mmCIF file of C-alpha atoms in Angstrom:
data_model
loop_
_atom_site.group_PDB
_atom_site.id
_atom_site.type_symbol
_atom_site.label_atom_id
_atom_site.label_comp_id
_atom_site.label_asym_id
_atom_site.label_seq_id
_atom_site.Cartn_x
_atom_site.Cartn_y
_atom_site.Cartn_z
ATOM 1 C CA MET A 1 -29.728 -16.811 9.102
ATOM 2 C CA LEU A 2 -26.681 -15.425 10.912
ATOM 3 C CA LYS A 3 -27.506 -14.357 14.464
ATOM 4 C CA PRO A 4 -25.928 -11.481 16.391
ATOM 5 C CA THR A 5 -22.463 -12.336 17.621
ATOM 6 C CA SER A 6 -22.586 -13.683 21.176
ATOM 7 C CA ASP A 7 -21.120 -16.188 23.572
ATOM 8 C CA VAL A 8 -23.145 -18.774 25.523
ATOM 9 C CA SER A 9 -24.429 -16.123 27.921
ATOM 10 C CA GLY A 10 -25.389 -13.718 25.142
ATOM 11 C CA THR A 11 -22.498 -11.337 25.793
ATOM 12 C CA ALA A 12 -20.973 -9.816 22.646
ATOM 13 C CA VAL A 13 -17.523 -11.167 21.884
ATOM 14 C CA VAL A 14 -14.747 -9.681 19.765
ATOM 15 C CA ASN A 15 -11.412 -11.492 19.446
ATOM 16 C CA ARG A 16 -8.118 -9.914 18.498
ATOM 17 C CA THR A 17 -4.869 -11.720 17.851
ATOM 18 C CA GLN A 18 -1.334 -10.396 17.859
ATOM 19 C CA ASP A 19 -1.025 -10.862 14.095
ATOM 20 C CA SER A 20 -4.540 -9.690 13.225
ATOM 21 C CA PRO A 21 -5.458 -6.184 14.410
ATOM 22 C CA ALA A 22 -8.819 -6.378 12.623
ATOM 23 C CA PRO A 23 -11.569 -7.723 14.890
ATOM 24 C CA ALA A 24 -12.979 -11.209 14.435
ATOM 25 C CA GLU A 25 -16.582 -11.799 15.464
ATOM 26 C CA ARG A 26 -17.701 -14.760 17.563
ATOM 27 C CA TRP A 27 -20.993 -16.560 16.969
ATOM 28 C CA MET A 28 -22.453 -19.505 18.878
ATOM 29 C CA SER A 29 -24.812 -22.051 17.327
ATOM 30 C CA SER A 30 -27.906 -23.396 19.071
ATOM 31 C CA THR A 31 -25.972 -26.623 19.741
ATOM 32 C CA GLY A 32 -22.994 -24.895 21.337
ATOM 33 C CA VAL A 33 -20.580 -24.711 18.392
ATOM 34 C CA SER A 34 -18.510 -21.524 18.433
ATOM 35 C CA VAL A 35 -17.442 -19.929 15.158
ATOM 36 C CA GLU A 36 -14.884 -17.178 14.549
ATOM 37 C CA ILE A 37 -15.965 -14.963 11.640
ATOM 38 C CA ARG A 38 -13.823 -12.562 9.615
ATOM 39 C CA GLY A 39 -14.406 -10.357 6.601
ATOM 40 C CA SER A 40 -17.234 -10.199 4.090
ATOM 41 C CA GLY A 41 -17.898 -11.775 0.721
ATOM 42 C CA THR A 42 -17.813 -15.373 -0.486
ATOM 43 C CA PRO A 43 -18.146 -17.728 2.510
ATOM 44 C CA VAL A 44 -15.402 -20.167 3.535
ATOM 45 C CA LEU A 45 -15.872 -22.822 6.224
ATOM 46 C CA MET A 46 -12.558 -23.591 7.969
ATOM 47 C CA MET A 47 -12.025 -26.719 10.073
ATOM 48 C CA HIS A 48 -8.950 -27.209 12.249
ATOM 49 C CA GLY A 49 -6.934 -30.340 13.023
ATOM 50 C CA ILE A 50 -7.247 -32.688 15.980
ATOM 51 C CA GLY A 51 -4.720 -30.717 18.040
ATOM 52 C CA GLY A 52 -5.954 -27.245 17.153
ATOM 53 C CA SER A 53 -8.913 -24.882 17.309
ATOM 54 C CA ALA A 54 -10.319 -21.953 15.349
ATOM 55 C CA ASN A 55 -7.240 -20.065 16.500
ATOM 56 C CA SER A 56 -5.077 -22.368 14.347
ATOM 57 C CA CYS A 57 -6.847 -21.025 11.257
ATOM 58 C CA GLY A 58 -6.479 -17.375 12.254
ATOM 59 C CA LEU A 59 -3.477 -16.324 10.165
ATOM 60 C CA LEU A 60 -4.851 -17.980 7.024
ATOM 61 C CA ALA A 61 -8.367 -16.677 7.663
ATOM 62 C CA GLU A 62 -7.022 -13.128 7.954
ATOM 63 C CA ARG A 63 -5.333 -13.379 4.567
ATOM 64 C CA LEU A 64 -8.371 -14.879 2.857
ATOM 65 C CA SER A 65 -10.653 -12.242 4.363
ATOM 66 C CA ASN A 66 -8.329 -9.551 3.026
ATOM 67 C CA HIS A 67 -9.073 -10.889 -0.472
ATOM 68 C CA GLY A 68 -12.850 -10.588 -0.260
ATOM 69 C CA TYR A 69 -13.849 -13.791 1.511
ATOM 70 C CA ARG A 70 -15.872 -14.214 4.687
ATOM 71 C CA THR A 71 -14.259 -16.939 6.763
ATOM 72 C CA PHE A 72 -16.116 -19.083 9.295
ATOM 73 C CA ALA A 73 -13.573 -20.978 11.424
ATOM 74 C CA TRP A 74 -15.235 -23.359 13.837
ATOM 75 C CA ASP A 75 -14.158 -24.670 17.183
ATOM 76 C CA ALA A 76 -15.216 -28.290 16.756
ATOM 77 C CA PRO A 77 -17.458 -29.669 19.518
ATOM 78 C CA GLY A 78 -15.398 -29.957 22.694
ATOM 79 C CA TYR A 79 -12.712 -27.560 21.405
ATOM 80 C CA GLY A 80 -11.959 -23.903 22.037
ATOM 81 C CA GLN A 81 -15.067 -21.928 22.968
ATOM 82 C CA SER A 82 -17.483 -24.666 21.855
ATOM 83 C CA THR A 83 -19.309 -26.677 24.476
ATOM 84 C CA ASP A 84 -18.976 -30.430 24.970
ATOM 85 C CA ALA A 85 -22.682 -30.954 24.261
ATOM 86 C CA SER A 86 -22.437 -32.650 20.861
ATOM 87 C CA VAL A 87 -18.962 -34.247 20.978
ATOM 88 C CA GLU A 88 -20.214 -37.763 20.206
ATOM 89 C CA GLU A 89 -22.391 -36.749 17.266
ATOM 90 C CA ASP A 90 -21.245 -37.081 13.660
ATOM 91 C CA HIS A 91 -18.872 -34.205 12.877
ATOM 92 C CA ALA A 92 -19.813 -33.899 9.192
ATOM 93 C CA ASP A 93 -23.508 -33.745 10.070
ATOM 94 C CA ILE A 94 -22.754 -31.103 12.719
ATOM 95 C CA ALA A 95 -20.934 -29.049 10.079
ATOM 96 C CA ALA A 96 -23.880 -29.351 7.688
ATOM 97 C CA ALA A 97 -26.315 -28.270 10.405
ATOM 98 C CA LEU A 98 -24.015 -25.366 11.260
ATOM 99 C CA LEU A 99 -24.100 -24.072 7.687
ATOM 100 C CA SER A 100 -27.883 -24.380 7.673
ATOM 101 C CA GLU A 101 -28.205 -22.404 10.903
ATOM 102 C CA LEU A 102 -25.802 -19.758 9.642
ATOM 103 C CA GLY A 103 -27.879 -19.519 6.481
ATOM 104 C CA ILE A 104 -24.892 -19.856 4.132
ATOM 105 C CA GLY A 105 -24.034 -22.212 1.319
ATOM 106 C CA PRO A 106 -22.681 -23.400 -0.908
ATOM 107 C CA VAL A 107 -19.324 -22.558 0.667
ATOM 108 C CA HIS A 108 -15.672 -23.191 -0.004
ATOM 109 C CA VAL A 109 -14.522 -25.748 2.578
ATOM 110 C CA PHE A 110 -10.994 -25.741 4.000
ATOM 111 C CA GLY A 111 -9.980 -28.589 6.284
ATOM 112 C CA THR A 112 -6.556 -29.280 7.714
ATOM 113 C CA SER A 113 -5.600 -32.782 8.891
ATOM 114 C CA TRP A 114 -8.633 -34.129 10.824
ATOM 115 C CA GLY A 115 -10.611 -31.147 9.522
ATOM 116 C CA GLY A 116 -9.965 -32.365 5.989
ATOM 117 C CA VAL A 117 -11.294 -35.816 6.866
ATOM 118 C CA ILE A 118 -14.499 -34.166 8.059
ATOM 119 C CA GLY A 119 -14.563 -31.898 4.999
ATOM 120 C CA ALA A 120 -14.390 -34.837 2.603
ATOM 121 C CA GLN A 121 -17.360 -36.482 4.323
ATOM 122 C CA LEU A 122 -19.284 -33.202 4.264
ATOM 123 C CA ALA A 123 -18.664 -32.808 0.524
ATOM 124 C CA ALA A 124 -19.675 -36.408 -0.144
ATOM 125 C CA ARG A 125 -22.928 -36.285 1.814
ATOM 126 C CA HIS A 126 -23.918 -32.692 1.114
ATOM 127 C CA PRO A 127 -22.414 -31.663 -2.246
ATOM 128 C CA GLU A 128 -25.032 -28.918 -2.541
ATOM 129 C CA LEU A 129 -23.375 -27.181 0.431
ATOM 130 C CA VAL A 130 -19.802 -27.328 -0.932
ATOM 131 C CA SER A 131 -18.560 -25.275 -3.885
ATOM 132 C CA SER A 132 -14.944 -26.462 -3.506
ATOM 133 C CA LEU A 133 -12.806 -28.451 -1.092
ATOM 134 C CA VAL A 134 -9.263 -27.808 0.149
ATOM 135 C CA LEU A 135 -7.607 -30.721 1.963
ATOM 136 C CA ALA A 136 -4.476 -29.496 3.739
ATOM 137 C CA SER A 137 -2.054 -31.945 5.383
ATOM 138 C CA SER A 138 -4.913 -34.407 5.405
ATOM 139 C CA THR A 139 -5.421 -38.163 5.195
ATOM 140 C CA ARG A 140 -7.945 -40.888 4.453
ATOM 141 C CA GLY A 141 -8.437 -41.410 8.202
ATOM 142 C CA SER A 142 -6.778 -43.725 10.719
ATOM 143 C CA CYS A 143 -8.746 -46.879 9.936
ATOM 144 C CA ILE A 144 -6.416 -47.749 7.053
ATOM 145 C CA THR A 145 -4.798 -50.461 9.180
ATOM 146 C CA ARG A 146 -5.566 -51.916 12.602
ATOM 147 C CA GLU A 147 -2.227 -50.578 13.828
ATOM 148 C CA SER A 148 -2.911 -46.983 12.760
ATOM 149 C CA ALA A 149 -6.366 -47.083 14.340
ATOM 150 C CA ASP A 150 -4.903 -48.419 17.589
ATOM 151 C CA ARG A 151 -2.223 -45.719 17.623
ATOM 152 C CA MET A 152 -4.897 -43.071 17.285
ATOM 153 C CA LEU A 153 -6.947 -44.513 20.148
ATOM 154 C CA LYS A 154 -3.863 -44.701 22.375
ATOM 155 C CA ARG A 155 -3.598 -40.917 22.155
ATOM 156 C CA ILE A 156 -6.731 -40.645 24.299
ATOM 157 C CA ARG A 157 -5.079 -42.459 27.208
ATOM 158 C CA GLU A 158 -1.893 -40.450 26.696
ATOM 159 C CA LEU A 159 -3.779 -37.156 26.914
ATOM 160 C CA LYS A 160 -5.736 -38.314 29.947
ATOM 161 C CA ASP A 161 -2.631 -39.509 31.800
ATOM 162 C CA ALA A 162 -0.243 -36.688 30.883
ATOM 163 C CA GLY A 163 -2.591 -33.723 30.679
ATOM 164 C CA PRO A 164 -2.716 -31.313 27.737
ATOM 165 C CA THR A 165 0.417 -29.309 28.580
ATOM 166 C CA ALA A 166 2.749 -32.324 28.743
ATOM 167 C CA PHE A 167 0.888 -33.982 25.857
ATOM 168 C CA ALA A 168 1.547 -30.955 23.639
ATOM 169 C CA ALA A 169 5.187 -30.689 24.742
ATOM 170 C CA ARG A 170 5.778 -34.273 23.610
ATOM 171 C CA ARG A 171 4.138 -33.898 20.219
ATOM 172 C CA PHE A 172 4.305 -30.376 18.823
ATOM 173 C CA ARG A 173 7.809 -30.510 17.315
ATOM 174 C CA ARG A 174 6.735 -33.210 14.845
ATOM 175 C CA LEU A 175 4.035 -30.863 13.557
ATOM 176 C CA VAL A 176 6.424 -28.219 12.230
ATOM 177 C CA SER A 177 9.260 -28.017 9.732
ATOM 178 C CA PRO A 178 12.835 -27.833 11.065
ATOM 179 C CA VAL A 179 13.038 -24.321 9.582
ATOM 180 C CA THR A 180 9.877 -23.020 11.267
ATOM 181 C CA THR A 181 10.453 -20.089 13.620
ATOM 182 C CA VAL A 182 10.348 -20.546 17.364
ATOM 183 C CA GLN A 183 7.420 -18.135 17.525
ATOM 184 C CA ILE A 184 5.252 -20.186 15.167
ATOM 185 C CA ALA A 185 6.290 -23.477 16.765
ATOM 186 C CA GLU A 186 5.290 -22.065 20.147
ATOM 187 C CA ALA A 187 1.893 -21.042 18.758
ATOM 188 C CA VAL A 188 1.353 -24.601 17.491
ATOM 189 C CA ARG A 189 2.329 -25.970 20.921
ATOM 190 C CA ALA A 190 -0.004 -23.553 22.705
ATOM 191 C CA ASP A 191 -2.922 -24.551 20.490
ATOM 192 C CA MET A 192 -2.353 -28.221 21.256
ATOM 193 C CA ALA A 193 -1.949 -27.498 24.966
ATOM 194 C CA SER A 194 -5.477 -26.050 24.972
ATOM 195 C CA VAL A 195 -7.229 -29.260 23.834
ATOM 196 C CA ARG A 196 -9.833 -30.781 26.137
ATOM 197 C CA LEU A 197 -10.287 -34.498 26.691
ATOM 198 C CA PRO A 198 -13.974 -34.727 25.580
ATOM 199 C CA GLY A 199 -13.390 -33.064 22.206
ATOM 200 C CA TYR A 200 -10.058 -34.736 21.513
ATOM 201 C CA SER A 201 -11.367 -38.170 22.499
ATOM 202 C CA ALA A 202 -14.362 -37.873 20.185
ATOM 203 C CA ALA A 203 -12.084 -36.734 17.355
ATOM 204 C CA ALA A 204 -9.656 -39.617 17.909
ATOM 205 C CA ARG A 205 -12.482 -42.160 17.936
ATOM 206 C CA MET A 206 -13.868 -40.662 14.732
ATOM 207 C CA MET A 207 -10.453 -40.934 13.063
ATOM 208 C CA ALA A 208 -9.939 -44.506 14.314
ATOM 209 C CA ARG A 209 -13.131 -45.700 12.630
ATOM 210 C CA THR A 210 -12.678 -43.711 9.408
ATOM 211 C CA ASN A 211 -11.296 -44.801 6.059
ATOM 212 C CA ASN A 212 -12.301 -42.225 3.436
ATOM 213 C CA THR A 213 -10.812 -44.109 0.472
ATOM 214 C CA VAL A 214 -14.163 -44.811 -1.190
ATOM 215 C CA VAL A 215 -15.561 -41.438 -0.117
ATOM 216 C CA LEU A 216 -12.723 -39.598 -1.862
ATOM 217 C CA THR A 217 -13.152 -41.487 -5.134
ATOM 218 C CA ALA A 218 -16.807 -40.440 -5.270
ATOM 219 C CA LEU A 219 -16.318 -36.705 -4.673
ATOM 220 C CA ASN A 220 -17.784 -34.434 -7.316
ATOM 221 C CA VAL A 221 -16.520 -31.007 -6.256
ATOM 222 C CA PRO A 222 -13.356 -29.135 -7.294
ATOM 223 C CA CYS A 223 -10.606 -30.208 -4.910
ATOM 224 C CA LEU A 224 -7.139 -28.982 -3.955
ATOM 225 C CA VAL A 225 -4.837 -31.200 -1.907
ATOM 226 C CA VAL A 226 -1.917 -29.312 -0.356
ATOM 227 C CA VAL A 227 0.832 -30.481 1.990
ATOM 228 C CA GLY A 228 4.045 -29.190 3.505
ATOM 229 C CA ARG A 229 7.272 -30.662 2.161
ATOM 230 C CA ASP A 230 8.333 -31.426 5.759
ATOM 231 C CA ASP A 231 5.075 -33.018 6.902
ATOM 232 C CA PHE A 232 6.278 -35.875 9.136
ATOM 233 C CA VAL A 233 2.813 -36.699 10.517
ATOM 234 C CA THR A 234 0.520 -37.636 7.636
ATOM 235 C CA GLY A 235 3.259 -37.167 5.046
ATOM 236 C CA VAL A 236 3.603 -36.034 1.454
ATOM 237 C CA GLU A 237 2.898 -39.468 0.002
ATOM 238 C CA GLU A 238 -0.415 -39.815 1.840
ATOM 239 C CA SER A 239 -1.512 -36.428 0.515
ATOM 240 C CA ARG A 240 -0.343 -37.400 -2.966
ATOM 241 C CA PHE A 241 -2.414 -40.592 -2.724
ATOM 242 C CA VAL A 242 -5.457 -38.637 -1.515
ATOM 243 C CA ALA A 243 -5.120 -36.352 -4.543
ATOM 244 C CA LYS A 244 -4.994 -39.355 -6.875
ATOM 245 C CA LEU A 245 -8.193 -40.717 -5.345
ATOM 246 C CA VAL A 246 -10.231 -37.534 -5.878
ATOM 247 C CA PRO A 247 -11.326 -37.130 -9.525
ATOM 248 C CA GLY A 248 -9.592 -34.127 -11.068
ATOM 249 C CA ALA A 249 -7.924 -32.996 -7.832
ATOM 250 C CA ARG A 250 -5.034 -30.560 -7.912
ATOM 251 C CA PHE A 251 -1.956 -31.364 -5.816
ATOM 252 C CA GLU A 252 0.514 -28.840 -4.401
ATOM 253 C CA ILE A 253 3.531 -29.061 -2.065
ATOM 254 C CA LEU A 254 4.515 -26.077 0.094
ATOM 255 C CA GLU A 255 8.199 -25.602 0.840
ATOM 256 C CA ASP A 256 9.492 -24.827 4.349
ATOM 257 C CA ALA A 257 6.312 -26.156 5.958
ATOM 258 C CA GLY A 258 5.368 -29.216 7.974
ATOM 259 C CA HIS A 259 2.049 -30.666 9.122
ATOM 260 C CA ALA A 260 1.006 -27.279 10.520
ATOM 261 C CA ALA A 261 1.497 -25.627 7.122
ATOM 262 C CA LEU A 262 -1.468 -23.267 7.493
ATOM 263 C CA GLN A 263 0.267 -21.677 10.502
ATOM 264 C CA GLU A 264 3.844 -21.969 9.249
ATOM 265 C CA GLN A 265 3.238 -20.563 5.769
ATOM 266 C CA PRO A 266 -0.130 -18.751 5.818
ATOM 267 C CA GLU A 267 0.814 -16.407 2.969
ATOM 268 C CA MET A 268 1.954 -19.234 0.721
ATOM 269 C CA MET A 269 -1.086 -21.306 1.679
ATOM 270 C CA ALA A 270 -3.402 -18.394 0.912
ATOM 271 C CA GLU A 271 -1.782 -17.762 -2.470
ATOM 272 C CA THR A 272 -2.142 -21.444 -3.390
ATOM 273 C CA ILE A 273 -5.785 -21.532 -2.354
ATOM 274 C CA LEU A 274 -6.669 -18.258 -4.080
ATOM 275 C CA ASP A 275 -5.022 -19.466 -7.273
ATOM 276 C CA PHE A 276 -7.036 -22.682 -7.075
ATOM 277 C CA TRP A 277 -10.300 -20.824 -6.551
ATOM 278 C CA GLY A 278 -9.554 -18.529 -9.481
ATOM 279 C CA ASP A 279 -12.828 -17.251 -10.915
ATOM 280 C CA LYS A 280 -14.840 -19.434 -8.503
ATOM 281 C CA LYS A 281 -14.934 -16.516 -6.049
#
């Protein structure tokens, strides 16, 4: 069952963001995974991308919580307020254990980019825990070709050599649409600049060994695949292909959004997701 909100030391934590005056609770699992919780109602597990954190999901989580959903946005192991304790363990299994410890499920699962790769594996292995799956700006993984896997692994050395601030400065512009505001682009950069080497390295290695092609074809949960029109990272065609692989999946393109669509267009993303859920709430 859900424990009282606390950090590692047991001190109560309440987070506030500039765009969200309503408080978000913080909860820490027994294995050191921190979760940001908003609202009440139907539970939604939210998983960020490889260059993000729970903070990346904040604007979307606020909108979903305003419509009667209780959002649980994790900091993956080695990210945000989570510890590095379980970084080398299987991320989908960690997510399943997290839901068990929270005492919730089945849940709607939202995963963006790397988070969607984890979400697909979670839905495949533990369909009883997943009532629906949203794959935003996501992919089959990086083990589609040897070259794509190698490119992913090279990011580890780049982060180690450059440090997170320079690493983010080099990469963040590709994550957003050309029409995205400076304020949102800066938020995306700041999220990436906060990554830590243990968490990012484990995520990159997971992506480099993952090809979810077969996993996606075997999914048996309602699925929405959504992507920004200006996604220059994973791309519209990869998302379109992912949608074709998942039986009965719905596919949507968001205008004026790039790879970081959940931050660039949180209102549009929320409307698309809520429409997909329909009477599943």
